[in-house]
Amino acid sequence: GNSVTQMEGPVTLSEEAFLTINCTYTATGYPSLFWYVQYPGEGLQLLLKATKADDKGSNKGFEATYRKETTSFHLEKGSVQVSDSAVYFCALSEMDSNYQLIWGAGTKLIIKP
Amino acid sequence: DTAVSQTPKYLVTQMGNDKSIKCEQNLGHDTMYWYKQDSKKFLKIMFSYNNKELIINETVPNRFSPKSPDKAHLNLHINSLELGDSAVYFCASSLYGQGNTGELFFGEGSRLTVL
């Protein structure tokens, strides 16, 4: 079946550090890939997405590239801020599963000033 | 205007009680969901309704019963609450099928604590 695997957290970085959160997936077809972010005390919200191989999603300085050859969708940011502290979820959806989202376990990111 | 709103935001109750959480969305979506998030932030889908019809019913105890009076509302009723039901419950909505771009809109969550 389809699945999403994320690096385990928490990930602790200093402000202005470079961020990578790894995400790999298994899927039977051609999924769309997503990163959601959950700020403390809030619900999840879509951060970025990519719908086909080699697409790059970007938003708020975050980027992720859909790599079919490595089945990965790693999240990156060049210079993190304290306000980026949150839990980040990688997810996929595809037609074979009627577009239901399959979620990773979430990675908690802590940014220290 | 809040797109997906759930009430109450906090719920503290004793084991064995029955409680309900309400959810409403004003986005015109036809699909609504209930998710459970545990203390480790793991997210698990419980139910999904499309236009008032149940389309996903994961392995959830019968004590949990969703009700969708119309496509803008999805309520969750829990009978005979147990300690393990303590979690944050999220309501979400989206378009259905090929209209579903994968973007779910979440409420702020309802934190349930069972004592």
PDB file of N, CA, C and O in Angstrom, chain A residues 34-74:
ATOM      1  N   PHE A  34       2.677  16.586  -0.856  1.00  0.00           N
ATOM      2  CA  PHE A  34       2.322  17.778  -0.099  1.00  0.00           C
ATOM      3  C   PHE A  34       3.190  17.912   1.146  1.00  0.00           C
ATOM      4  O   PHE A  34       3.621  16.911   1.721  1.00  0.00           O
ATOM      5  N   TRP A  35       3.377  19.151   1.552  1.00  0.00           N
ATOM      6  CA  TRP A  35       3.858  19.459   2.897  1.00  0.00           C
ATOM      7  C   TRP A  35       2.816  20.336   3.566  1.00  0.00           C
ATOM      8  O   TRP A  35       2.395  21.364   3.018  1.00  0.00           O
ATOM      9  N   TYR A  36       2.421  19.888   4.767  1.00  0.00           N
ATOM     10  CA  TYR A  36       1.529  20.663   5.615  1.00  0.00           C
ATOM     11  C   TYR A  36       2.321  21.112   6.842  1.00  0.00           C
ATOM     12  O   TYR A  36       3.246  20.433   7.281  1.00  0.00           O
ATOM     13  N   VAL A  37       1.899  22.248   7.414  1.00  0.00           N
ATOM     14  CA  VAL A  37       2.548  22.756   8.618  1.00  0.00           C
ATOM     15  C   VAL A  37       1.487  22.974   9.704  1.00  0.00           C
ATOM     16  O   VAL A  37       0.361  23.390   9.401  1.00  0.00           O
ATOM     17  N   GLN A  38       1.866  22.632  10.916  1.00  0.00           N
ATOM     18  CA  GLN A  38       0.975  22.845  12.063  1.00  0.00           C
ATOM     19  C   GLN A  38       1.710  23.690  13.091  1.00  0.00           C
ATOM     20  O   GLN A  38       2.632  23.212  13.761  1.00  0.00           O
ATOM     21  N   TYR A  39       1.320  24.942  13.205  1.00  0.00           N
ATOM     22  CA  TYR A  39       1.887  25.824  14.218  1.00  0.00           C
ATOM     23  C   TYR A  39       1.267  25.496  15.574  1.00  0.00           C
ATOM     24  O   TYR A  39       0.157  24.953  15.643  1.00  0.00           O
ATOM     25  N   PRO A  40       1.963  25.808  16.656  1.00  0.00           N
ATOM     26  CA  PRO A  40       1.464  25.444  17.987  1.00  0.00           C
ATOM     27  C   PRO A  40       0.042  25.922  18.227  1.00  0.00           C
ATOM     28  O   PRO A  40      -0.282  27.091  17.994  1.00  0.00           O
ATOM     29  N   GLY A  41      -0.807  25.008  18.669  1.00  0.00           N
ATOM     30  CA  GLY A  41      -2.178  25.354  19.019  1.00  0.00           C
ATOM     31  C   GLY A  41      -3.103  25.562  17.840  1.00  0.00           C
ATOM     32  O   GLY A  41      -4.245  26.013  18.015  1.00  0.00           O
ATOM     33  N   GLU A  42      -2.643  25.211  16.639  1.00  0.00           N
ATOM     34  CA  GLU A  42      -3.466  25.438  15.459  1.00  0.00           C
ATOM     35  C   GLU A  42      -3.714  24.146  14.691  1.00  0.00           C
ATOM     36  O   GLU A  42      -3.092  23.110  14.960  1.00  0.00           O
ATOM     37  N   GLY A  43      -4.601  24.228  13.715  1.00  0.00           N
ATOM     38  CA  GLY A  43      -4.797  23.111  12.803  1.00  0.00           C
ATOM     39  C   GLY A  43      -3.735  23.109  11.722  1.00  0.00           C
ATOM     40  O   GLY A  43      -2.921  24.028  11.619  1.00  0.00           O
ATOM     41  N   LEU A  44      -3.726  22.058  10.916  1.00  0.00           N
ATOM     42  CA  LEU A  44      -2.751  21.962   9.832  1.00  0.00           C
ATOM     43  C   LEU A  44      -3.164  22.887   8.692  1.00  0.00           C
ATOM     44  O   LEU A  44      -4.343  23.149   8.456  1.00  0.00           O
ATOM     45  N   GLN A  45      -2.152  23.350   7.952  1.00  0.00           N
ATOM     46  CA  GLN A  45      -2.433  24.127   6.754  1.00  0.00           C
ATOM     47  C   GLN A  45      -1.436  23.732   5.676  1.00  0.00           C
ATOM     48  O   GLN A  45      -0.286  23.391   5.973  1.00  0.00           O
ATOM     49  N   LEU A  46      -1.901  23.786   4.440  1.00  0.00           N
ATOM     50  CA  LEU A  46      -1.039  23.403   3.334  1.00  0.00           C
ATOM     51  C   LEU A  46       0.102  24.401   3.200  1.00  0.00           C
ATOM     52  O   LEU A  46      -0.110  25.611   3.147  1.00  0.00           O
ATOM     53  N   LEU A  47       1.327  23.883   3.110  1.00  0.00           N
ATOM     54  CA  LEU A  47       2.501  24.730   2.933  1.00  0.00           C
ATOM     55  C   LEU A  47       2.893  24.795   1.457  1.00  0.00           C
ATOM     56  O   LEU A  47       3.098  25.865   0.898  1.00  0.00           O
ATOM     57  N   LEU A  48       3.001  23.622   0.829  1.00  0.00           N
ATOM     58  CA  LEU A  48       3.324  23.578  -0.591  1.00  0.00           C
ATOM     59  C   LEU A  48       2.981  22.208  -1.142  1.00  0.00           C
ATOM     60  O   LEU A  48       2.767  21.265  -0.380  1.00  0.00           O
ATOM     61  N   LYS A  49       2.952  22.128  -2.474  1.00  0.00           N
ATOM     62  CA  LYS A  49       2.624  20.844  -3.087  1.00  0.00           C
ATOM     63  C   LYS A  49       3.294  20.739  -4.455  1.00  0.00           C
ATOM     64  O   LYS A  49       3.741  21.745  -5.034  1.00  0.00           O
ATOM     65  N   ALA A  50       3.369  19.506  -4.961  1.00  0.00           N
ATOM     66  CA  ALA A  50       3.866  19.237  -6.310  1.00  0.00           C
ATOM     67  C   ALA A  50       3.059  18.077  -6.868  1.00  0.00           C
ATOM     68  O   ALA A  50       2.803  17.098  -6.172  1.00  0.00           O
ATOM     69  N   THR A  51       2.654  18.200  -8.112  1.00  0.00           N
ATOM     70  CA  THR A  51       1.731  17.207  -8.657  1.00  0.00           C
ATOM     71  C   THR A  51       2.374  16.249  -9.653  1.00  0.00           C
ATOM     72  O   THR A  51       1.748  15.251 -10.029  1.00  0.00           O
ATOM     73  N   LYS A  52       3.600  16.535 -10.109  1.00  0.00           N
ATOM     74  CA  LYS A  52       4.241  15.574 -11.014  1.00  0.00           C
ATOM     75  C   LYS A  52       5.750  15.642 -10.834  1.00  0.00           C
ATOM     76  O   LYS A  52       6.298  16.585 -10.261  1.00  0.00           O
ATOM     77  N   ALA A  53       6.393  14.626 -11.369  1.00  0.00           N
ATOM     78  CA  ALA A  53       7.844  14.488 -11.204  1.00  0.00           C
ATOM     79  C   ALA A  53       8.572  15.739 -11.682  1.00  0.00           C
ATOM     80  O   ALA A  53       8.207  16.340 -12.692  1.00  0.00           O
ATOM     81  N   ASP A  54       9.591  16.131 -10.908  1.00  0.00           N
ATOM     82  CA  ASP A  54      10.465  17.274 -11.156  1.00  0.00           C
ATOM     83  C   ASP A  54       9.809  18.621 -10.854  1.00  0.00           C
ATOM     84  O   ASP A  54      10.469  19.650 -10.946  1.00  0.00           O
ATOM     85  N   ASP A  55       8.533  18.617 -10.495  1.00  0.00           N
ATOM     86  CA  ASP A  55       7.896  19.857 -10.046  1.00  0.00           C
ATOM     87  C   ASP A  55       8.551  20.312  -8.758  1.00  0.00           C
ATOM     88  O   ASP A  55       8.912  19.491  -7.916  1.00  0.00           O
ATOM     89  N   LYS A  56       8.626  21.622  -8.580  1.00  0.00           N
ATOM     90  CA  LYS A  56       9.100  22.172  -7.315  1.00  0.00           C
ATOM     91  C   LYS A  56       7.970  22.986  -6.712  1.00  0.00           C
ATOM     92  O   LYS A  56       7.431  23.894  -7.360  1.00  0.00           O
ATOM     93  N   GLY A  57       7.602  22.649  -5.479  1.00  0.00           N
ATOM     94  CA  GLY A  57       6.635  23.464  -4.744  1.00  0.00           C
ATOM     95  C   GLY A  57       7.391  24.453  -3.879  1.00  0.00           C
ATOM     96  O   GLY A  57       8.470  24.131  -3.360  1.00  0.00           O
ATOM     97  N   SER A  58       6.845  25.650  -3.709  1.00  0.00           N
ATOM     98  CA  SER A  58       7.525  26.628  -2.861  1.00  0.00           C
ATOM     99  C   SER A  58       6.503  27.557  -2.225  1.00  0.00           C
ATOM    100  O   SER A  58       5.457  27.864  -2.812  1.00  0.00           O
ATOM    101  N   ASN A  59       6.852  28.005  -1.017  1.00  0.00           N
ATOM    102  CA  ASN A  59       5.983  28.927  -0.292  1.00  0.00           C
ATOM    103  C   ASN A  59       6.710  29.378   0.966  1.00  0.00           C
ATOM    104  O   ASN A  59       7.361  28.565   1.639  1.00  0.00           O
ATOM    105  N   LYS A  60       6.629  30.630   1.292  1.00  0.00           N
ATOM    106  CA  LYS A  60       7.205  31.195   2.527  1.00  0.00           C
ATOM    107  C   LYS A  60       8.683  30.862   2.671  1.00  0.00           C
ATOM    108  O   LYS A  60       9.180  30.705   3.792  1.00  0.00           O
ATOM    109  N   GLY A  61       9.397  30.760   1.579  1.00  0.00           N
ATOM    110  CA  GLY A  61      10.831  30.469   1.628  1.00  0.00           C
ATOM    111  C   GLY A  61      11.147  28.985   1.683  1.00  0.00           C
ATOM    112  O   GLY A  61      12.304  28.591   1.594  1.00  0.00           O
ATOM    113  N   PHE A  62      10.131  28.148   1.821  1.00  0.00           N
ATOM    114  CA  PHE A  62      10.311  26.696   1.818  1.00  0.00           C
ATOM    115  C   PHE A  62      10.207  26.174   0.381  1.00  0.00           C
ATOM    116  O   PHE A  62       9.452  26.710  -0.424  1.00  0.00           O
ATOM    117  N   GLU A  63      10.951  25.101   0.115  1.00  0.00           N
ATOM    118  CA  GLU A  63      10.892  24.466  -1.194  1.00  0.00           C
ATOM    119  C   GLU A  63      10.941  22.957  -1.038  1.00  0.00           C
ATOM    120  O   GLU A  63      11.520  22.443  -0.076  1.00  0.00           O
ATOM    121  N   ALA A  64      10.338  22.252  -2.004  1.00  0.00           N
ATOM    122  CA  ALA A  64      10.471  20.798  -2.058  1.00  0.00           C
ATOM    123  C   ALA A  64      10.336  20.385  -3.513  1.00  0.00           C
ATOM    124  O   ALA A  64       9.465  20.899  -4.228  1.00  0.00           O
ATOM    125  N   THR A  65      11.194  19.466  -3.956  1.00  0.00           N
ATOM    126  CA  THR A  65      11.172  19.002  -5.342  1.00  0.00           C
ATOM    127  C   THR A  65      10.739  17.552  -5.393  1.00  0.00           C
ATOM    128  O   THR A  65      11.260  16.706  -4.650  1.00  0.00           O
ATOM    129  N   TYR A  66       9.818  17.259  -6.269  1.00  0.00           N
ATOM    130  CA  TYR A  66       9.259  15.905  -6.450  1.00  0.00           C
ATOM    131  C   TYR A  66      10.291  15.095  -7.234  1.00  0.00           C
ATOM    132  O   TYR A  66      10.493  15.312  -8.435  1.00  0.00           O
ATOM    133  N   ARG A  67      10.929  14.142  -6.575  1.00  0.00           N
ATOM    134  CA  ARG A  67      11.972  13.314  -7.206  1.00  0.00           C
ATOM    135  C   ARG A  67      11.449  11.892  -7.348  1.00  0.00           C
ATOM    136  O   ARG A  67      11.408  11.142  -6.370  1.00  0.00           O
ATOM    137  N   LYS A  68      11.052  11.562  -8.567  1.00  0.00           N
ATOM    138  CA  LYS A  68      10.463  10.231  -8.790  1.00  0.00           C
ATOM    139  C   LYS A  68      11.536   9.146  -8.677  1.00  0.00           C
ATOM    140  O   LYS A  68      11.283   8.054  -8.175  1.00  0.00           O
ATOM    141  N   GLU A  69      12.747   9.453  -9.129  1.00  0.00           N
ATOM    142  CA  GLU A  69      13.793   8.426  -9.148  1.00  0.00           C
ATOM    143  C   GLU A  69      14.209   7.997  -7.749  1.00  0.00           C
ATOM    144  O   GLU A  69      14.605   6.856  -7.542  1.00  0.00           O
ATOM    145  N   THR A  70      14.091   8.915  -6.792  1.00  0.00           N
ATOM    146  CA  THR A  70      14.433   8.564  -5.407  1.00  0.00           C
ATOM    147  C   THR A  70      13.195   8.500  -4.523  1.00  0.00           C
ATOM    148  O   THR A  70      13.320   8.310  -3.306  1.00  0.00           O
ATOM    149  N   THR A  71      12.017   8.624  -5.110  1.00  0.00           N
ATOM    150  CA  THR A  71      10.730   8.672  -4.394  1.00  0.00           C
ATOM    151  C   THR A  71      10.835   9.546  -3.155  1.00  0.00           C
ATOM    152  O   THR A  71      10.535   9.126  -2.026  1.00  0.00           O
ATOM    153  N   SER A  72      11.261  10.798  -3.382  1.00  0.00           N
ATOM    154  CA  SER A  72      11.461  11.698  -2.251  1.00  0.00           C
ATOM    155  C   SER A  72      10.834  13.056  -2.507  1.00  0.00           C
ATOM    156  O   SER A  72      10.568  13.447  -3.657  1.00  0.00           O
ATOM    157  N   PHE A  73      10.611  13.769  -1.418  1.00  0.00           N
ATOM    158  CA  PHE A  73      10.031  15.116  -1.483  1.00  0.00           C
ATOM    159  C   PHE A  73      10.533  15.865  -0.252  1.00  0.00           C
ATOM    160  O   PHE A  73       9.781  16.238   0.627  1.00  0.00           O
ATOM    161  N   HIS A  74      11.817  16.100  -0.208  1.00  0.00           N
ATOM    162  CA  HIS A  74      12.439  16.695   0.976  1.00  0.00           C
ATOM    163  C   HIS A  74      12.124  18.184   1.072  1.00  0.00           C
ATOM    164  O   HIS A  74      12.198  18.915   0.085  1.00  0.00           O
TER     165      HIS A  74
END
